[in-house]
């Protein structure tokens, strides 16, 4: 049962990696096409660093601090590409940063906030905020943007769609892996209002070791 759960986590994780790789390579392609060789080389180096971190062999979980490092690398790439069109705020309690979670749980949520919320929004003050804190025996994580927001129908789909039937946001895959990791104690909620922004909230049991997930149905 443990082996099956670990396999499912790896399979769902693999669905996200090519998506990020394609997007990043597309960004580099357009930089080179525009003759921006300096930034193109910076992006290649940043992507190389990201891949070295992401393919590092080890358990299927990482600390939140490690996941943040990976995510900040991604954010650096996107800020360079879009000429600092958005600002990033990170508010993470030191104790929460040591909690473990499945690899690539945070980066897809951040990517959604940028692509679907901030980058193509016409607001002058575009912000992405990452928060994490401990409360009793649980860790809470929020990815919030003040971008375009979404209709209620889309928000509902994000909260109910199963992995393999995603809407292009990658949220269903993240939710499935969180459930494999945290079971009934894990949760993912989406709050959004058109014109105001979106906040994705994650709750997980606070774990500080790299033990295998317990699995689930």
PDB file of C-alpha atoms in Angstrom, residues 20-197:
ATOM      1  CA  UNK A  20       6.756  23.906 -16.318  1.00  0.00           C
ATOM      2  CA  UNK A  21       9.640  22.920 -18.585  1.00  0.00           C
ATOM      3  CA  UNK A  22       7.665  23.738 -21.732  1.00  0.00           C
ATOM      4  CA  UNK A  23       6.617  27.158 -20.408  1.00  0.00           C
ATOM      5  CA  UNK A  24      10.151  28.074 -19.391  1.00  0.00           C
ATOM      6  CA  UNK A  25      11.692  26.957 -22.675  1.00  0.00           C
ATOM      7  CA  UNK A  26       9.073  28.979 -24.532  1.00  0.00           C
ATOM      8  CA  UNK A  27      10.088  32.068 -22.550  1.00  0.00           C
ATOM      9  CA  UNK A  28      13.762  31.476 -23.396  1.00  0.00           C
ATOM     10  CA  UNK A  29      12.895  30.974 -27.073  1.00  0.00           C
ATOM     11  CA  UNK A  30      11.212  34.369 -27.307  1.00  0.00           C
ATOM     12  CA  UNK A  31      14.062  36.090 -25.480  1.00  0.00           C
ATOM     13  CA  UNK A  32      16.553  34.702 -27.995  1.00  0.00           C
ATOM     14  CA  UNK A  33      14.225  35.577 -30.905  1.00  0.00           C
ATOM     15  CA  UNK A  34      14.105  39.167 -29.609  1.00  0.00           C
ATOM     16  CA  UNK A  35      17.916  39.285 -29.462  1.00  0.00           C
ATOM     17  CA  UNK A  36      17.985  39.524 -25.672  1.00  0.00           C
ATOM     18  CA  UNK A  37      20.969  37.211 -25.295  1.00  0.00           C
ATOM     19  CA  UNK A  38      22.022  38.402 -21.830  1.00  0.00           C
ATOM     20  CA  UNK A  39      18.673  37.633 -20.259  1.00  0.00           C
ATOM     21  CA  UNK A  40      18.376  34.488 -22.361  1.00  0.00           C
ATOM     22  CA  UNK A  41      21.632  33.164 -20.887  1.00  0.00           C
ATOM     23  CA  UNK A  42      20.516  34.115 -17.384  1.00  0.00           C
ATOM     24  CA  UNK A  43      17.311  32.158 -17.965  1.00  0.00           C
ATOM     25  CA  UNK A  44      19.187  29.107 -19.235  1.00  0.00           C
ATOM     26  CA  UNK A  45      21.355  29.138 -16.114  1.00  0.00           C
ATOM     27  CA  UNK A  46      18.314  29.577 -13.870  1.00  0.00           C
ATOM     28  CA  UNK A  47      16.518  26.700 -15.586  1.00  0.00           C
ATOM     29  CA  UNK A  48      19.607  24.518 -15.248  1.00  0.00           C
ATOM     30  CA  UNK A  49      19.681  25.241 -11.512  1.00  0.00           C
ATOM     31  CA  UNK A  50      15.968  24.503 -11.242  1.00  0.00           C
ATOM     32  CA  UNK A  51      16.330  21.155 -13.013  1.00  0.00           C
ATOM     33  CA  UNK A  52      19.292  20.137 -10.861  1.00  0.00           C
ATOM     34  CA  UNK A  53      17.171  20.764  -7.784  1.00  0.00           C
ATOM     35  CA  UNK A  54      14.027  19.124  -9.144  1.00  0.00           C
ATOM     36  CA  UNK A  55      15.616  15.864 -10.361  1.00  0.00           C
ATOM     37  CA  UNK A  56      17.637  15.375  -7.204  1.00  0.00           C
ATOM     38  CA  UNK A  57      17.007  11.817  -6.053  1.00  0.00           C
ATOM     39  CA  UNK A  58      15.515  11.387  -2.625  1.00  0.00           C
ATOM     40  CA  UNK A  59      12.176  11.025  -0.868  1.00  0.00           C
ATOM     41  CA  UNK A  60       8.983  12.238  -2.506  1.00  0.00           C
ATOM     42  CA  UNK A  61       8.734  14.981   0.107  1.00  0.00           C
ATOM     43  CA  UNK A  62      10.799  18.083   0.839  1.00  0.00           C
ATOM     44  CA  UNK A  63      10.775  20.757   3.503  1.00  0.00           C
ATOM     45  CA  UNK A  64       8.728  23.851   2.811  1.00  0.00           C
ATOM     46  CA  UNK A  65      11.999  25.768   2.830  1.00  0.00           C
ATOM     47  CA  UNK A  66      13.340  23.577   0.005  1.00  0.00           C
ATOM     48  CA  UNK A  67      10.105  23.974  -1.923  1.00  0.00           C
ATOM     49  CA  UNK A  68      10.334  27.740  -1.456  1.00  0.00           C
ATOM     50  CA  UNK A  69      13.870  27.745  -2.863  1.00  0.00           C
ATOM     51  CA  UNK A  70      12.628  25.940  -5.945  1.00  0.00           C
ATOM     52  CA  UNK A  71       9.657  28.301  -6.248  1.00  0.00           C
ATOM     53  CA  UNK A  72      11.789  31.405  -5.828  1.00  0.00           C
ATOM     54  CA  UNK A  73      13.960  30.186  -8.683  1.00  0.00           C
ATOM     55  CA  UNK A  74      10.830  29.984 -10.830  1.00  0.00           C
ATOM     56  CA  UNK A  75       9.703  33.433  -9.677  1.00  0.00           C
ATOM     57  CA  UNK A  76      13.107  34.868 -10.582  1.00  0.00           C
ATOM     58  CA  UNK A  77      12.713  33.502 -14.095  1.00  0.00           C
ATOM     59  CA  UNK A  78       9.241  34.998 -14.458  1.00  0.00           C
ATOM     60  CA  UNK A  79      10.227  38.371 -13.014  1.00  0.00           C
ATOM     61  CA  UNK A  80      13.121  38.567 -15.458  1.00  0.00           C
ATOM     62  CA  UNK A  81      10.856  37.649 -18.352  1.00  0.00           C
ATOM     63  CA  UNK A  82       8.138  40.169 -17.484  1.00  0.00           C
ATOM     64  CA  UNK A  83      10.483  42.944 -16.319  1.00  0.00           C
ATOM     65  CA  UNK A  84       9.380  42.967 -12.691  1.00  0.00           C
ATOM     66  CA  UNK A  85       5.727  43.475 -13.610  1.00  0.00           C
ATOM     67  CA  UNK A  86       4.727  42.008 -10.247  1.00  0.00           C
ATOM     68  CA  UNK A  87       6.051  42.064  -6.700  1.00  0.00           C
ATOM     69  CA  UNK A  88       6.541  39.091  -4.381  1.00  0.00           C
ATOM     70  CA  UNK A  89       6.058  39.017  -0.617  1.00  0.00           C
ATOM     71  CA  UNK A  90       7.022  35.969   1.466  1.00  0.00           C
ATOM     72  CA  UNK A  91       5.785  35.611   5.046  1.00  0.00           C
ATOM     73  CA  UNK A  92       6.851  32.203   6.357  1.00  0.00           C
ATOM     74  CA  UNK A  93       7.326  31.336  10.015  1.00  0.00           C
ATOM     75  CA  UNK A  94      10.698  29.636  10.618  1.00  0.00           C
ATOM     76  CA  UNK A  95       9.037  26.622  12.269  1.00  0.00           C
ATOM     77  CA  UNK A  96       6.641  26.182   9.345  1.00  0.00           C
ATOM     78  CA  UNK A  97       9.563  26.256   6.897  1.00  0.00           C
ATOM     79  CA  UNK A  98      10.809  22.959   8.350  1.00  0.00           C
ATOM     80  CA  UNK A  99       7.549  21.080   7.722  1.00  0.00           C
ATOM     81  CA  UNK A 100       7.504  18.543   4.907  1.00  0.00           C
ATOM     82  CA  UNK A 101       5.182  18.380   1.906  1.00  0.00           C
ATOM     83  CA  UNK A 102       5.153  16.608  -1.487  1.00  0.00           C
ATOM     84  CA  UNK A 103       7.622  17.916  -4.061  1.00  0.00           C
ATOM     85  CA  UNK A 104       6.206  20.490  -6.505  1.00  0.00           C
ATOM     86  CA  UNK A 105       3.174  21.287  -4.378  1.00  0.00           C
ATOM     87  CA  UNK A 106       3.826  25.021  -4.251  1.00  0.00           C
ATOM     88  CA  UNK A 107       5.288  25.931  -7.648  1.00  0.00           C
ATOM     89  CA  UNK A 108       2.169  24.958  -9.683  1.00  0.00           C
ATOM     90  CA  UNK A 109      -0.011  27.112  -7.417  1.00  0.00           C
ATOM     91  CA  UNK A 110       2.370  30.044  -7.851  1.00  0.00           C
ATOM     92  CA  UNK A 111       2.424  29.496 -11.609  1.00  0.00           C
ATOM     93  CA  UNK A 112      -1.384  29.616 -11.658  1.00  0.00           C
ATOM     94  CA  UNK A 113      -1.401  32.878  -9.725  1.00  0.00           C
ATOM     95  CA  UNK A 114       0.938  34.465 -12.255  1.00  0.00           C
ATOM     96  CA  UNK A 115      -0.432  33.087 -15.514  1.00  0.00           C
ATOM     97  CA  UNK A 116      -4.149  33.223 -14.699  1.00  0.00           C
ATOM     98  CA  UNK A 117      -4.186  36.112 -12.258  1.00  0.00           C
ATOM     99  CA  UNK A 118      -1.360  38.642 -12.363  1.00  0.00           C
ATOM    100  CA  UNK A 119       0.708  38.776 -15.527  1.00  0.00           C
ATOM    101  CA  UNK A 120      -2.129  39.664 -17.890  1.00  0.00           C
ATOM    102  CA  UNK A 121      -3.914  41.863 -15.375  1.00  0.00           C
ATOM    103  CA  UNK A 122      -3.913  45.642 -15.997  1.00  0.00           C
ATOM    104  CA  UNK A 123      -3.597  46.625 -12.334  1.00  0.00           C
ATOM    105  CA  UNK A 124      -0.585  48.870 -11.619  1.00  0.00           C
ATOM    106  CA  UNK A 125       0.222  47.244  -8.269  1.00  0.00           C
ATOM    107  CA  UNK A 126       0.368  43.489  -8.879  1.00  0.00           C
ATOM    108  CA  UNK A 127       1.390  41.404  -5.880  1.00  0.00           C
ATOM    109  CA  UNK A 128       1.899  37.753  -5.102  1.00  0.00           C
ATOM    110  CA  UNK A 129       2.035  36.801  -1.424  1.00  0.00           C
ATOM    111  CA  UNK A 130       3.207  33.473   0.015  1.00  0.00           C
ATOM    112  CA  UNK A 131       2.384  32.765   3.645  1.00  0.00           C
ATOM    113  CA  UNK A 132       2.953  29.786   5.921  1.00  0.00           C
ATOM    114  CA  UNK A 133       2.460  29.275   9.627  1.00  0.00           C
ATOM    115  CA  UNK A 134       2.001  26.547  12.211  1.00  0.00           C
ATOM    116  CA  UNK A 135      -1.158  26.182  14.234  1.00  0.00           C
ATOM    117  CA  UNK A 136      -1.161  23.333  16.750  1.00  0.00           C
ATOM    118  CA  UNK A 137      -0.207  20.217  14.760  1.00  0.00           C
ATOM    119  CA  UNK A 138      -0.985  21.594  11.314  1.00  0.00           C
ATOM    120  CA  UNK A 139       0.820  23.784   8.778  1.00  0.00           C
ATOM    121  CA  UNK A 140      -1.141  26.354   6.773  1.00  0.00           C
ATOM    122  CA  UNK A 141       0.089  27.671   3.435  1.00  0.00           C
ATOM    123  CA  UNK A 142      -1.460  30.426   1.322  1.00  0.00           C
ATOM    124  CA  UNK A 143      -0.714  31.586  -2.217  1.00  0.00           C
ATOM    125  CA  UNK A 144      -2.549  34.857  -2.770  1.00  0.00           C
ATOM    126  CA  UNK A 145      -2.620  37.299  -5.668  1.00  0.00           C
ATOM    127  CA  UNK A 146      -4.474  40.562  -6.203  1.00  0.00           C
ATOM    128  CA  UNK A 147      -5.035  39.884  -9.894  1.00  0.00           C
ATOM    129  CA  UNK A 148      -8.054  39.235 -12.096  1.00  0.00           C
ATOM    130  CA  UNK A 149      -9.803  36.689  -9.909  1.00  0.00           C
ATOM    131  CA  UNK A 150     -12.152  34.128 -11.434  1.00  0.00           C
ATOM    132  CA  UNK A 151     -15.863  33.381 -11.838  1.00  0.00           C
ATOM    133  CA  UNK A 152     -17.530  31.222  -9.213  1.00  0.00           C
ATOM    134  CA  UNK A 153     -17.980  28.410 -11.741  1.00  0.00           C
ATOM    135  CA  UNK A 154     -14.241  28.203 -12.371  1.00  0.00           C
ATOM    136  CA  UNK A 155     -13.465  28.369  -8.657  1.00  0.00           C
ATOM    137  CA  UNK A 156     -15.848  25.483  -7.968  1.00  0.00           C
ATOM    138  CA  UNK A 157     -14.283  23.379 -10.725  1.00  0.00           C
ATOM    139  CA  UNK A 158     -10.822  23.902  -9.233  1.00  0.00           C
ATOM    140  CA  UNK A 159     -12.009  22.627  -5.858  1.00  0.00           C
ATOM    141  CA  UNK A 160     -13.840  19.571  -7.199  1.00  0.00           C
ATOM    142  CA  UNK A 161     -12.013  18.385 -10.338  1.00  0.00           C
ATOM    143  CA  UNK A 162     -10.148  15.091  -9.996  1.00  0.00           C
ATOM    144  CA  UNK A 163      -6.567  14.546 -11.144  1.00  0.00           C
ATOM    145  CA  UNK A 164      -6.488  13.571 -14.808  1.00  0.00           C
ATOM    146  CA  UNK A 165      -9.487  15.820 -15.578  1.00  0.00           C
ATOM    147  CA  UNK A 166      -7.836  19.136 -14.889  1.00  0.00           C
ATOM    148  CA  UNK A 167      -8.767  22.572 -16.235  1.00  0.00           C
ATOM    149  CA  UNK A 168      -5.233  23.616 -17.113  1.00  0.00           C
ATOM    150  CA  UNK A 169      -4.503  24.974 -13.647  1.00  0.00           C
ATOM    151  CA  UNK A 170      -2.757  21.861 -12.256  1.00  0.00           C
ATOM    152  CA  UNK A 171      -4.652  22.214  -8.972  1.00  0.00           C
ATOM    153  CA  UNK A 172      -6.243  18.751  -9.181  1.00  0.00           C
ATOM    154  CA  UNK A 173      -2.822  17.092  -9.373  1.00  0.00           C
ATOM    155  CA  UNK A 174      -1.570  19.091  -6.400  1.00  0.00           C
ATOM    156  CA  UNK A 175      -4.664  18.236  -4.373  1.00  0.00           C
ATOM    157  CA  UNK A 176      -4.314  14.516  -5.115  1.00  0.00           C
ATOM    158  CA  UNK A 177      -0.709  14.453  -3.955  1.00  0.00           C
ATOM    159  CA  UNK A 178      -1.548  16.420  -0.829  1.00  0.00           C
ATOM    160  CA  UNK A 179      -4.226  13.863   0.009  1.00  0.00           C
ATOM    161  CA  UNK A 180      -1.794  10.978  -0.549  1.00  0.00           C
ATOM    162  CA  UNK A 181       0.591  12.719   1.821  1.00  0.00           C
ATOM    163  CA  UNK A 182      -1.778  13.937   4.518  1.00  0.00           C
ATOM    164  CA  UNK A 183      -4.913  11.818   4.181  1.00  0.00           C
ATOM    165  CA  UNK A 184      -8.055  13.221   5.774  1.00  0.00           C
ATOM    166  CA  UNK A 185      -6.033  15.960   7.496  1.00  0.00           C
ATOM    167  CA  UNK A 186      -5.017  17.505   4.164  1.00  0.00           C
ATOM    168  CA  UNK A 187      -7.076  20.101   2.358  1.00  0.00           C
ATOM    169  CA  UNK A 188      -6.976  22.665  -0.448  1.00  0.00           C
ATOM    170  CA  UNK A 189      -9.426  25.553  -0.758  1.00  0.00           C
ATOM    171  CA  UNK A 190      -9.784  28.242  -3.407  1.00  0.00           C
ATOM    172  CA  UNK A 191     -11.259  31.656  -2.588  1.00  0.00           C
ATOM    173  CA  UNK A 192     -11.625  34.147  -5.436  1.00  0.00           C
ATOM    174  CA  UNK A 193     -13.536  37.214  -6.514  1.00  0.00           C
ATOM    175  CA  UNK A 194     -13.471  38.669 -10.009  1.00  0.00           C
ATOM    176  CA  UNK A 195     -11.476  41.869 -10.103  1.00  0.00           C
ATOM    177  CA  UNK A 196     -10.076  41.341  -6.601  1.00  0.00           C
ATOM    178  CA  UNK A 197      -7.802  38.272  -6.784  1.00  0.00           C
TER     179      UNK A 197
END
